[in-house]
Short mmCIF file of C-alpha atoms in Angstrom, two decimals:
data_model
loop_
_atom_site.label_atom_id
_atom_site.label_comp_id
_atom_site.label_asym_id
_atom_site.label_seq_id
_atom_site.Cartn_x
_atom_site.Cartn_y
_atom_site.Cartn_z
CA MET A 1 -41.55 0.39 -4.74
CA THR A 2 -40.70 -1.51 -7.91
CA ALA A 3 -37.53 -2.11 -9.86
CA HIS A 4 -38.90 0.39 -12.42
CA SER A 5 -38.61 3.42 -10.12
CA PRO A 6 -36.83 6.22 -11.99
CA ILE A 7 -33.07 6.56 -11.77
CA ALA A 8 -31.41 9.89 -12.40
CA ALA A 9 -30.09 10.15 -15.96
CA GLN A 10 -26.71 11.09 -14.54
CA ILE A 11 -26.08 10.35 -10.87
CA PHE A 12 -22.61 11.89 -10.65
CA PRO A 13 -22.21 15.11 -12.70
CA ASP A 14 -19.13 15.58 -14.86
CA GLU A 15 -17.56 17.92 -12.28
CA ALA A 16 -17.98 15.35 -9.50
CA ARG A 17 -16.43 12.61 -11.61
CA GLY A 18 -13.52 14.92 -12.38
CA VAL A 19 -12.90 15.56 -8.68
CA PHE A 20 -13.22 11.84 -7.93
CA ALA A 21 -10.70 10.98 -10.66
CA ALA A 22 -8.22 13.43 -9.15
CA VAL A 23 -8.36 12.00 -5.60
CA TYR A 24 -9.15 8.28 -5.99
CA PRO A 25 -8.16 6.07 -4.22
CA ASP A 26 -6.16 7.82 -1.49
CA GLU A 27 -7.83 11.13 -0.61
CA ALA A 28 -11.20 12.16 0.77
CA ALA A 29 -13.12 14.73 -1.26
CA LYS A 30 -16.55 16.31 -1.43
CA LEU A 31 -18.61 15.44 -4.53
CA SER A 32 -22.19 15.97 -5.78
CA HIS A 33 -24.93 13.64 -6.99
CA GLY A 34 -28.46 13.56 -8.42
CA LEU A 35 -30.32 11.09 -6.17
CA ALA A 36 -31.79 13.47 -3.56
CA GLY A 37 -35.55 12.94 -3.51
CA HIS A 38 -35.47 9.56 -5.24
CA PRO A 39 -38.63 7.60 -4.31
CA LEU A 40 -36.69 4.48 -3.32
CA LEU A 41 -34.98 6.54 -0.64
CA SER A 42 -38.08 7.94 1.11
CA ILE A 43 -38.69 7.04 4.76
CA GLU A 44 -41.71 4.82 3.99
CA ALA A 45 -39.91 2.99 1.16
CA LEU A 46 -36.95 2.35 3.45
CA ALA A 47 -39.17 1.13 6.31
CA GLY A 48 -40.74 -1.37 3.92
CA LEU A 49 -37.32 -2.46 2.66
CA ALA A 50 -36.06 -2.90 6.23
CA GLU A 51 -39.02 -5.06 7.21
CA ARG A 52 -38.34 -7.54 4.43
CA MET A 53 -34.59 -7.74 5.06
CA PRO A 54 -32.99 -10.53 7.13
CA ALA A 55 -32.08 -9.60 10.72
CA ALA A 56 -28.37 -10.04 10.00
CA SER A 57 -28.56 -7.23 7.44
CA VAL A 58 -29.82 -4.52 9.77
CA GLU A 59 -28.30 -2.71 12.73
CA TYR A 60 -29.90 -0.02 14.87
CA ASN A 61 -29.50 1.58 18.29
CA LEU A 62 -29.82 4.84 20.19
CA GLY A 63 -28.15 7.58 18.23
CA LYS A 64 -26.53 10.00 20.70
CA LEU A 65 -23.30 8.18 21.43
CA PRO A 66 -19.81 9.20 22.58
CA LEU A 67 -17.26 9.32 19.75
CA GLY A 68 -15.28 6.52 21.39
CA VAL A 69 -18.10 4.21 22.57
CA ARG A 70 -17.17 0.54 22.95
CA PRO A 71 -19.22 -1.84 20.78
CA GLU A 72 -20.52 -3.70 23.84
CA ASP A 73 -21.74 -0.43 25.40
CA THR A 74 -23.92 0.62 22.43
CA PRO A 75 -27.48 0.97 23.83
CA SER A 76 -30.64 -0.46 22.26
CA ASN A 77 -33.59 1.86 21.57
CA GLY A 78 -36.24 -0.74 22.56
CA LEU A 79 -38.16 -0.47 19.26
CA SER A 80 -38.64 -2.72 16.25
CA LEU A 81 -36.73 -1.78 13.12
CA GLY A 82 -39.86 -0.67 11.25
CA GLU A 83 -40.90 1.51 14.20
CA THR A 84 -37.39 2.92 14.43
CA ILE A 85 -37.43 4.08 10.81
CA ARG A 86 -41.01 5.39 10.72
CA THR A 87 -40.49 7.42 13.92
CA ILE A 88 -36.83 8.30 13.28
CA GLU A 89 -37.60 12.02 13.61
CA THR A 90 -38.41 11.70 17.32
CA ASN A 91 -36.93 8.47 18.69
CA GLY A 92 -33.27 9.50 18.94
CA SER A 93 -31.96 6.53 16.93
CA TRP A 94 -29.51 5.46 14.24
CA ALA A 95 -30.00 2.60 11.78
CA VAL A 96 -28.15 1.00 8.88
CA LEU A 97 -29.59 -1.31 6.22
CA LYS A 98 -26.78 -3.47 4.85
CA ASN A 99 -26.42 -5.02 1.40
CA VAL A 100 -29.59 -3.42 0.07
CA GLU A 101 -28.36 -4.30 -3.44
CA ARG A 102 -29.85 -7.77 -2.82
CA ASP A 103 -33.24 -6.13 -3.45
CA ALA A 104 -33.63 -5.78 -7.24
CA ALA A 105 -34.67 -2.12 -7.25
CA TYR A 106 -31.83 -1.03 -4.98
CA GLY A 107 -29.40 -3.25 -6.87
CA ALA A 108 -30.29 -1.36 -10.05
CA LEU A 109 -29.65 1.92 -8.23
CA LEU A 110 -26.20 0.72 -7.13
CA ASP A 111 -25.36 -0.52 -10.61
CA ALA A 112 -26.33 2.81 -12.17
CA ALA A 113 -24.17 4.77 -9.71
CA LEU A 114 -21.09 2.58 -10.01
CA ALA A 115 -21.31 2.32 -13.79
CA GLU A 116 -20.48 6.03 -13.98
CA LEU A 117 -17.37 5.56 -11.84
CA ALA A 118 -16.13 2.19 -13.07
CA PRO A 119 -13.82 3.48 -15.84
CA LEU A 120 -12.15 5.87 -13.38
CA VAL A 121 -11.76 3.17 -10.73
CA GLU A 122 -10.50 0.48 -13.09
CA ALA A 123 -7.76 2.78 -14.37
CA ARG A 124 -6.33 3.07 -10.85
CA THR A 125 -7.19 -0.05 -8.84
CA GLY A 126 -8.64 -2.51 -11.34
CA ALA A 127 -12.07 -4.07 -11.45
CA MET A 128 -14.72 -3.17 -8.87
CA LEU A 129 -15.13 -6.21 -6.61
CA ASN A 130 -17.85 -6.99 -4.02
CA ARG A 131 -20.08 -4.08 -5.00
CA GLU A 132 -22.43 -3.26 -2.10
CA ALA A 133 -24.83 -0.57 -0.89
CA PHE A 134 -25.78 0.56 2.61
CA ILE A 135 -28.44 3.02 3.76
CA PHE A 136 -28.04 5.05 6.95
CA LEU A 137 -30.90 6.75 8.81
CA SER A 138 -30.24 9.05 11.76
CA SER A 139 -32.40 11.02 14.18
CA PRO A 140 -31.58 14.69 14.83
CA GLY A 141 -28.39 15.02 16.84
CA SER A 142 -27.22 11.43 16.33
CA VAL A 143 -23.51 10.61 16.34
CA THR A 144 -21.81 7.75 14.50
CA PRO A 145 -18.68 6.99 16.56
CA PHE A 146 -15.07 7.11 15.37
CA HIS A 147 -14.55 4.07 13.13
CA MET A 148 -13.18 2.78 9.84
CA ASP A 149 -14.54 0.65 7.00
CA PRO A 150 -12.81 -1.88 4.72
CA GLU A 151 -14.31 -0.70 1.42
CA HIS A 152 -13.81 2.08 -1.09
CA ASN A 153 -16.83 4.23 -0.29
CA ILE A 154 -18.86 7.15 -1.61
CA LEU A 155 -21.55 8.38 0.78
CA LEU A 156 -24.44 10.28 -0.86
CA GLN A 157 -26.53 12.58 1.33
CA ILE A 158 -30.21 12.15 0.45
CA ARG A 159 -32.12 13.99 3.18
CA GLY A 160 -31.12 16.26 6.06
CA GLU A 161 -27.61 17.34 6.88
CA LYS A 162 -24.62 15.90 8.66
CA VAL A 163 -20.95 16.66 9.17
CA MET A 164 -18.50 13.87 8.47
CA THR A 165 -14.99 14.32 9.83
CA VAL A 166 -12.51 12.19 7.88
CA PHE A 167 -8.94 11.41 8.90
CA PRO A 168 -6.03 10.19 6.77
CA ALA A 169 -5.78 6.45 6.17
CA GLY A 170 -2.54 4.75 7.18
CA ASP A 171 -1.76 6.87 10.27
CA GLU A 172 -0.70 4.28 12.85
CA GLU A 173 -1.28 6.68 15.74
CA LEU A 174 -4.95 6.80 14.75
CA VAL A 175 -5.11 3.09 13.88
CA PRO A 176 -2.25 1.06 15.40
CA ALA A 177 -0.99 -1.93 13.41
CA LEU A 178 -2.41 -4.37 15.96
CA GLN A 179 -5.86 -2.84 15.54
CA SER A 180 -5.64 -3.08 11.75
CA GLU A 181 -4.70 -6.74 12.04
CA ALA A 182 -7.59 -7.43 14.41
CA PHE A 183 -9.99 -5.51 12.13
CA HIS A 184 -9.04 -7.56 9.08
CA ALA A 185 -9.50 -10.72 11.13
CA GLY A 186 -13.13 -9.75 11.79
CA GLY A 187 -12.73 -7.27 14.66
CA HIS A 188 -15.11 -4.37 15.25
CA ARG A 189 -14.94 -1.19 13.15
CA ASN A 190 -15.00 1.24 16.12
CA LEU A 191 -11.70 2.89 17.06
CA VAL A 192 -10.27 4.37 20.25
CA TRP A 193 -10.89 8.14 20.29
CA ARG A 194 -8.62 10.80 21.77
CA GLU A 195 -9.56 14.47 21.87
CA ASP A 196 -6.17 15.48 20.45
CA PHE A 197 -7.09 13.69 17.19
CA HIS A 198 -9.58 16.46 16.31
CA GLY A 199 -7.10 18.68 14.47
CA ARG A 200 -6.05 15.91 12.10
CA GLY A 201 -9.48 15.46 10.52
CA MET A 202 -11.23 17.23 7.64
CA ALA A 203 -14.81 18.19 8.56
CA VAL A 204 -17.16 18.12 5.55
CA LYS A 205 -20.76 19.39 5.77
CA LEU A 206 -23.14 17.31 3.66
CA LEU A 207 -26.53 18.57 2.43
CA PRO A 208 -28.93 16.77 0.08
CA GLY A 209 -27.16 16.40 -3.24
CA ASP A 210 -23.70 16.36 -1.63
CA ALA A 211 -21.48 13.27 -1.43
CA ILE A 212 -18.06 12.39 -0.07
CA HIS A 213 -15.42 9.91 -1.17
CA VAL A 214 -13.96 8.07 1.84
CA PRO A 215 -10.80 6.03 1.19
CA VAL A 216 -10.41 2.47 2.48
CA LYS A 217 -9.87 2.47 6.27
CA ALA A 218 -9.84 6.28 6.52
CA PRO A 219 -11.05 6.81 10.12
CA HIS A 220 -14.12 9.03 10.44
CA PHE A 221 -17.04 10.01 12.61
CA VAL A 222 -20.40 11.56 11.72
CA GLU A 223 -22.49 14.17 13.54
CA ASN A 224 -26.08 14.57 12.39
CA GLY A 225 -27.77 17.97 12.12
CA THR A 226 -31.13 19.13 13.49
CA GLY A 227 -33.29 17.04 11.13
CA VAL A 228 -33.61 13.42 10.06
CA SER A 229 -30.70 12.28 7.91
CA VAL A 230 -30.83 9.65 5.15
CA SER A 231 -27.62 8.66 3.35
CA LEU A 232 -26.77 6.06 0.72
CA SER A 233 -23.32 4.51 0.73
CA VAL A 234 -22.08 2.83 -2.47
CA THR A 235 -19.00 0.69 -1.93
CA TRP A 236 -16.65 -1.70 -3.65
CA ARG A 237 -13.43 -3.59 -3.02
CA SER A 238 -10.38 -3.72 -5.28
CA GLU A 239 -7.31 -5.86 -5.66
CA ARG A 240 -5.55 -3.18 -3.62
CA SER A 241 -7.96 -3.38 -0.68
CA VAL A 242 -7.96 -7.19 -0.79
CA ALA A 243 -4.14 -7.20 -0.86
CA GLU A 244 -3.96 -4.92 2.18
CA SER A 245 -6.25 -7.27 4.09
CA GLU A 246 -4.11 -10.27 3.14
CA LEU A 247 -0.89 -8.55 4.21
CA HIS A 248 -2.34 -7.56 7.58
CA GLY A 249 -3.40 -11.19 7.96
CA LEU A 250 0.15 -12.34 7.26
CA ASN A 251 1.56 -9.81 9.75
CA ALA A 252 -0.85 -11.05 12.41
CA LEU A 253 0.33 -14.62 11.79
CA MET A 254 4.00 -13.60 11.97
CA ARG A 255 3.41 -11.58 15.14
CA ARG A 256 1.72 -14.54 16.86
CA ARG A 257 4.82 -16.63 16.17
CA GLY A 258 7.26 -13.99 17.37
CA LEU A 259 8.56 -13.34 13.84
CA PRO A 260 9.19 -9.91 12.28
CA THR A 261 6.24 -8.35 10.46
CA GLY A 262 6.49 -6.81 7.01
CA ARG A 263 5.84 -3.28 5.81
CA ILE A 264 2.64 -2.75 3.84
CA GLY A 265 3.42 -0.33 1.05
CA ALA A 266 1.29 2.19 -0.81
CA ARG A 267 0.67 -0.41 -3.55
CA PRO A 268 0.01 -3.60 -1.56
CA GLU A 269 -1.30 -5.34 -4.68
CA ARG A 270 2.30 -5.46 -5.92
CA GLN A 271 3.56 -7.37 -2.88
CA GLY A 272 2.92 -10.67 -4.60
CA VAL A 273 5.36 -12.90 -2.71
CA ARG A 274 3.97 -11.98 0.70
CA ARG A 275 0.38 -12.29 -0.53
CA LEU A 276 1.16 -15.77 -1.86
CA ALA A 277 2.72 -16.69 1.48
CA TYR A 278 -0.47 -15.64 3.25
CA ARG A 279 -2.67 -17.65 0.91
CA ILE A 280 -0.50 -20.75 1.38
CA THR A 281 -0.63 -20.46 5.17
CA ARG A 282 -4.41 -20.08 5.02
CA LYS A 283 -4.74 -23.13 2.80
CA LEU A 284 -2.56 -25.16 5.15
CA GLY A 285 -4.52 -23.93 8.17
CA VAL A 286 -1.38 -22.57 9.82
#
């Protein structure tokens, strides 16, 4: 597939951009998009993309997992990545292709999608930083365990159906402060699941042409339907998300030294003194 593959004239319709503007950056919401059926997102195109990507940019495993599986317990499917994608309908697997924007054609797709959202984003959280794209492929019945991600994210459903259950960001019963600190220091994205969490989440059914905005670090899990699922995730960072990471880093440092930690407010980008303190400690190697 070449960089000249067609891109929808408008990826996010006016209505979707209106909903996004109303909820960004703090609330999850269902949106719509125009990329279902795009040739760059077919199974064969994605298998070819996967086979030319570096090993560090792909992740795949068996797909039917407990919601609270530990990272070290995630089972391999015993196949190559290309085989996994080409036989995804029958092999019971899950795969993610990371940073696909490094391929020119997929980079153009990401740029087109984010260009439509950039004015709305910049008005709330400033410039879009670290713009990235991820593609998820899931066999029928696959489960993506309870986890969180560090980016602002819109997931676009391309093929098949899935239900994503999204929980509020910032709930320390769902994500304790210590886990947030470990996550921002490079810890795993998976979270500890308890059955009594179920009622706190919003379950959103996604069909081709549907999308969902997932706020930074909003815990979620995904249950695939009865067919193969393909989803595109377009993500970015902001000064706000970077500031939150810095403040968790400072709290981790303070905690290790037995000193009181600080509160991270709703606008962490405004906590300039503490952010500066973190940067100084990092520079000094404290």
